[in-house]
Short mmCIF file of C-alpha atoms in Angstrom, two decimals:
data_model
loop_
_atom_site.label_atom_id
_atom_site.label_comp_id
_atom_site.label_asym_id
_atom_site.label_seq_id
_atom_site.Cartn_x
_atom_site.Cartn_y
_atom_site.Cartn_z
CA MET A 1 85.95 60.64 73.98
CA PRO A 2 82.92 62.82 74.30
CA ALA A 3 80.43 62.75 71.66
CA THR A 4 77.02 64.51 70.86
CA GLY A 5 75.34 61.44 72.11
CA HIS A 6 76.51 61.63 75.48
CA PRO A 7 73.82 60.42 78.15
CA LEU A 8 71.57 62.99 79.36
CA SER A 9 72.14 61.82 82.82
CA LEU A 10 75.55 63.22 82.79
CA LEU A 11 74.54 66.48 81.11
CA ARG A 12 71.96 66.97 83.78
CA ALA A 13 74.66 66.19 86.49
CA PHE A 14 77.00 68.84 84.91
CA ALA A 15 74.08 71.30 84.97
CA ALA A 16 72.69 70.46 88.30
CA GLY A 17 73.12 72.33 91.69
CA THR A 18 73.14 75.93 90.73
CA PHE A 19 71.05 77.99 91.91
CA LEU A 20 72.05 76.66 95.07
CA LEU A 21 75.51 77.27 93.70
CA ALA A 22 74.49 80.83 94.16
CA ALA A 23 75.71 80.25 97.83
CA ILE A 24 79.15 79.90 96.47
CA VAL A 25 78.76 82.95 94.49
CA LEU A 26 77.73 84.96 97.32
CA GLN A 27 80.16 83.62 99.77
CA ALA A 28 83.01 84.36 97.27
CA VAL A 29 81.80 88.01 97.06
CA ALA A 30 81.59 88.17 100.79
CA ALA A 31 85.29 86.85 100.94
CA GLU A 32 86.21 89.75 98.75
CA SER A 33 84.16 92.57 100.76
CA VAL A 34 85.98 94.34 103.32
CA SER A 35 82.90 96.05 105.21
CA SER A 36 81.04 94.13 107.89
CA THR A 37 77.77 96.21 107.71
CA SER A 38 76.17 93.29 105.84
CA ALA A 39 77.59 90.48 107.80
CA LYS A 40 74.43 89.02 108.69
CA ALA A 41 73.21 88.86 105.40
CA TRP A 42 76.27 86.87 104.23
CA THR A 43 75.87 84.69 107.26
CA PHE A 44 72.42 83.96 106.10
CA THR A 45 73.56 83.20 102.82
CA GLN A 46 76.16 80.73 104.05
CA GLN A 47 73.49 78.96 105.90
CA TYR A 48 71.12 78.56 102.82
CA GLN A 49 68.69 80.72 104.59
CA PHE A 50 67.84 82.80 101.37
CA PRO A 51 64.46 84.59 102.46
CA GLN A 52 66.47 85.78 105.63
CA ALA A 53 69.42 86.93 103.43
CA GLN A 54 67.08 88.69 100.90
CA GLN A 55 65.43 90.66 103.83
CA ALA A 56 68.91 91.37 105.46
CA PHE A 57 70.24 92.62 102.01
CA ALA A 58 66.99 94.79 101.49
CA ARG A 59 67.43 96.40 104.75
CA GLU A 60 71.01 97.33 103.89
CA LEU A 61 70.03 98.82 100.56
CA LYS A 62 67.57 100.89 102.45
CA ARG A 63 70.35 102.53 104.29
CA GLY A 64 71.58 104.28 101.31
CA ALA A 65 74.53 104.34 99.15
CA THR A 66 77.70 102.73 100.70
CA THR A 67 81.16 101.68 99.57
CA GLU A 68 79.82 98.07 99.35
CA ASN A 69 76.70 98.83 97.46
CA ARG A 70 77.50 96.78 94.63
CA GLU A 71 78.02 93.86 96.58
CA ILE A 72 74.65 94.16 98.56
CA ARG A 73 72.67 94.62 95.14
CA LEU A 74 74.39 91.55 93.92
CA GLY A 75 73.54 89.75 97.23
CA ALA A 76 70.00 90.98 97.12
CA ALA A 77 69.34 89.82 93.68
CA VAL A 78 70.71 86.47 93.98
CA ALA A 79 69.14 85.71 97.09
CA MET A 80 65.93 86.74 95.95
CA LEU A 81 66.29 84.28 92.87
CA ASN A 82 66.85 81.53 95.49
CA HIS A 83 63.78 82.53 97.54
CA PRO A 84 61.37 79.61 97.94
CA ALA A 85 58.22 81.93 97.14
CA LEU A 86 59.76 83.71 94.17
CA LYS A 87 57.42 85.60 92.25
CA SER A 88 57.61 86.41 88.36
CA LYS A 89 58.09 90.43 89.07
CA ASP A 90 60.92 89.65 91.62
CA ARG A 91 62.57 87.23 89.27
CA ARG A 92 62.37 89.91 86.50
CA ALA A 93 63.75 92.59 88.68
CA SER A 94 66.65 90.49 90.01
CA LEU A 95 67.62 89.39 86.57
CA GLU A 96 67.58 93.06 85.55
CA GLU A 97 69.64 94.07 88.42
CA LEU A 98 72.24 91.31 87.59
CA GLN A 99 72.27 92.77 83.96
CA LEU A 100 72.76 96.37 85.30
CA LEU A 101 75.70 95.03 87.39
CA TRP A 102 77.24 93.34 84.50
CA ASP A 103 76.58 96.39 82.09
CA SER A 104 78.30 98.87 84.78
CA ARG A 105 81.58 96.96 84.72
CA GLY A 106 83.68 99.42 83.19
CA LYS A 107 87.00 98.59 81.47
CA SER A 108 88.40 96.73 84.33
CA PRO A 109 85.43 94.56 85.67
CA ASP A 110 85.34 94.13 89.34
CA HIS A 111 84.39 90.87 90.87
CA VAL A 112 80.73 91.75 91.40
CA SER A 113 80.13 92.26 87.71
CA LEU A 114 81.81 89.02 86.89
CA TRP A 115 79.74 87.24 89.55
CA ALA A 116 76.43 89.02 88.03
CA GLY A 117 77.27 87.80 84.57
CA TYR A 118 78.17 84.29 85.71
CA SER A 119 75.03 84.00 87.75
CA LEU A 120 72.91 85.19 84.50
CA GLY A 121 74.85 82.35 82.66
CA ARG A 122 73.77 79.73 85.14
CA TRP A 123 70.28 81.11 85.14
CA SER A 124 69.93 80.18 81.41
CA LEU A 125 71.55 76.86 82.08
CA ASN A 126 69.29 75.83 84.96
CA TYR A 127 66.31 77.91 85.20
CA ASP A 128 65.44 78.71 81.73
CA SER A 129 62.54 76.22 80.34
CA PRO A 130 63.98 74.59 78.28
CA PRO A 131 67.46 75.36 79.17
CA ASP A 132 69.20 77.99 76.91
CA PHE A 133 72.73 76.26 76.47
CA ASP A 134 73.76 78.50 73.81
CA GLN A 135 72.91 81.60 75.98
CA ALA A 136 74.70 80.30 78.89
CA ASN A 137 77.78 79.43 76.78
CA SER A 138 77.74 82.99 75.42
CA TRP A 139 77.59 84.36 79.08
CA PHE A 140 80.33 82.28 80.13
CA LYS A 141 82.58 83.26 77.04
CA ARG A 142 82.00 86.97 77.93
CA ILE A 143 82.89 86.32 81.48
CA ALA A 144 86.18 84.46 80.61
CA SER A 145 87.03 87.25 78.12
CA ALA A 146 86.40 90.07 80.68
CA GLY A 147 87.94 88.43 83.62
CA ASP A 148 91.26 87.41 82.42
CA SER A 149 92.85 85.17 85.37
CA HIS A 150 90.05 86.08 87.96
CA TYR A 151 88.66 82.82 89.70
CA VAL A 152 85.28 83.41 88.25
CA ALA A 153 86.45 83.84 84.70
CA GLN A 154 88.34 80.41 84.94
CA LEU A 155 85.13 78.88 86.48
CA ALA A 156 83.17 80.20 83.34
CA ARG A 157 85.86 78.60 81.21
CA LEU A 158 85.21 75.42 83.05
CA LYS A 159 81.46 75.48 82.34
CA SER A 160 81.91 76.36 78.81
CA ALA A 161 84.13 73.41 78.20
CA GLY A 162 81.35 71.07 79.56
CA LEU A 163 78.87 72.87 77.31
CA TRP A 164 80.98 72.55 74.16
CA LEU A 165 81.56 68.79 74.97
CA TYR A 166 78.19 67.75 76.08
CA ALA A 167 75.30 70.34 75.57
CA PRO A 168 72.99 70.06 72.53
CA LEU A 169 73.93 73.32 71.07
CA GLN A 170 71.80 74.87 68.20
CA SER A 171 74.76 74.92 65.83
CA ASN A 172 75.28 71.09 66.24
CA PRO A 173 79.20 71.09 66.16
CA SER A 174 80.84 68.16 65.27
CA PRO A 175 82.56 66.01 67.78
CA ALA A 176 85.92 67.35 66.47
CA ILE A 177 84.93 70.98 66.84
CA ARG A 178 83.60 70.40 70.25
CA VAL A 179 86.80 68.77 71.57
CA SER A 180 88.71 71.48 69.93
CA GLU A 181 86.88 74.32 71.56
CA ALA A 182 87.29 72.73 75.09
CA GLN A 183 90.79 71.96 74.67
CA ALA A 184 91.41 75.51 73.66
CA LEU A 185 90.48 76.70 77.13
CA SER A 186 93.14 74.68 78.88
CA SER A 187 95.98 77.02 79.25
CA GLN A 188 93.59 79.52 80.90
CA ILE A 189 92.54 77.39 83.70
CA THR A 190 95.13 77.45 86.24
CA ASP A 191 93.31 77.21 89.55
CA ARG A 192 94.30 73.88 91.09
CA GLY A 193 90.50 72.73 91.78
CA LEU A 194 89.12 74.07 88.62
CA ARG A 195 91.97 72.50 86.62
CA ILE A 196 91.31 68.94 88.21
CA SER A 197 87.55 69.50 87.20
CA TYR A 198 88.37 70.49 83.91
CA LEU A 199 90.63 67.60 83.18
CA LEU A 200 87.79 65.32 84.53
CA THR A 201 85.36 66.97 82.10
CA LEU A 202 87.74 65.96 79.29
CA ILE A 203 87.60 62.32 80.00
#
């Protein structure tokens, strides 16, 4: 059974890999976009060529408002956050852009706003120093609540379950509460791949 003294190495493994998971975020958004005007930017993203992706997204934004403007704004922000020469001002601007995309989600959040919120949660988990596990979990719970059965909402529940079980949360919940909170997410994770990961997280 998971406990608060779970080895740090497993927690690091759970938290690792994301902002290069940003490639998965952007590929997922690309798959949901119908326009091909930013195809080159998405291709660079899929190839982990983030500087080129950021430049391509920036060029698309300069072209003016389009039907896929929100997708391009998301792409530009996340590609910049992965830029190997990321500067503080660019980091702040990109995080602010993600927040704006989340805040403009409306009553029925679109996939862009959900991925923007999810990306903010992953940033708190992997790039804040020290990691802000509570902030990350707060983001994942918001995404899960707003997204209903959307894939990213289910992904957020998976991440939240891992945090409840293994992270050094400020409230220092008891093992019983940790397990209870993680198990409560079970019925809302129905995607086959995510459910397998969720069940493995519970082991």
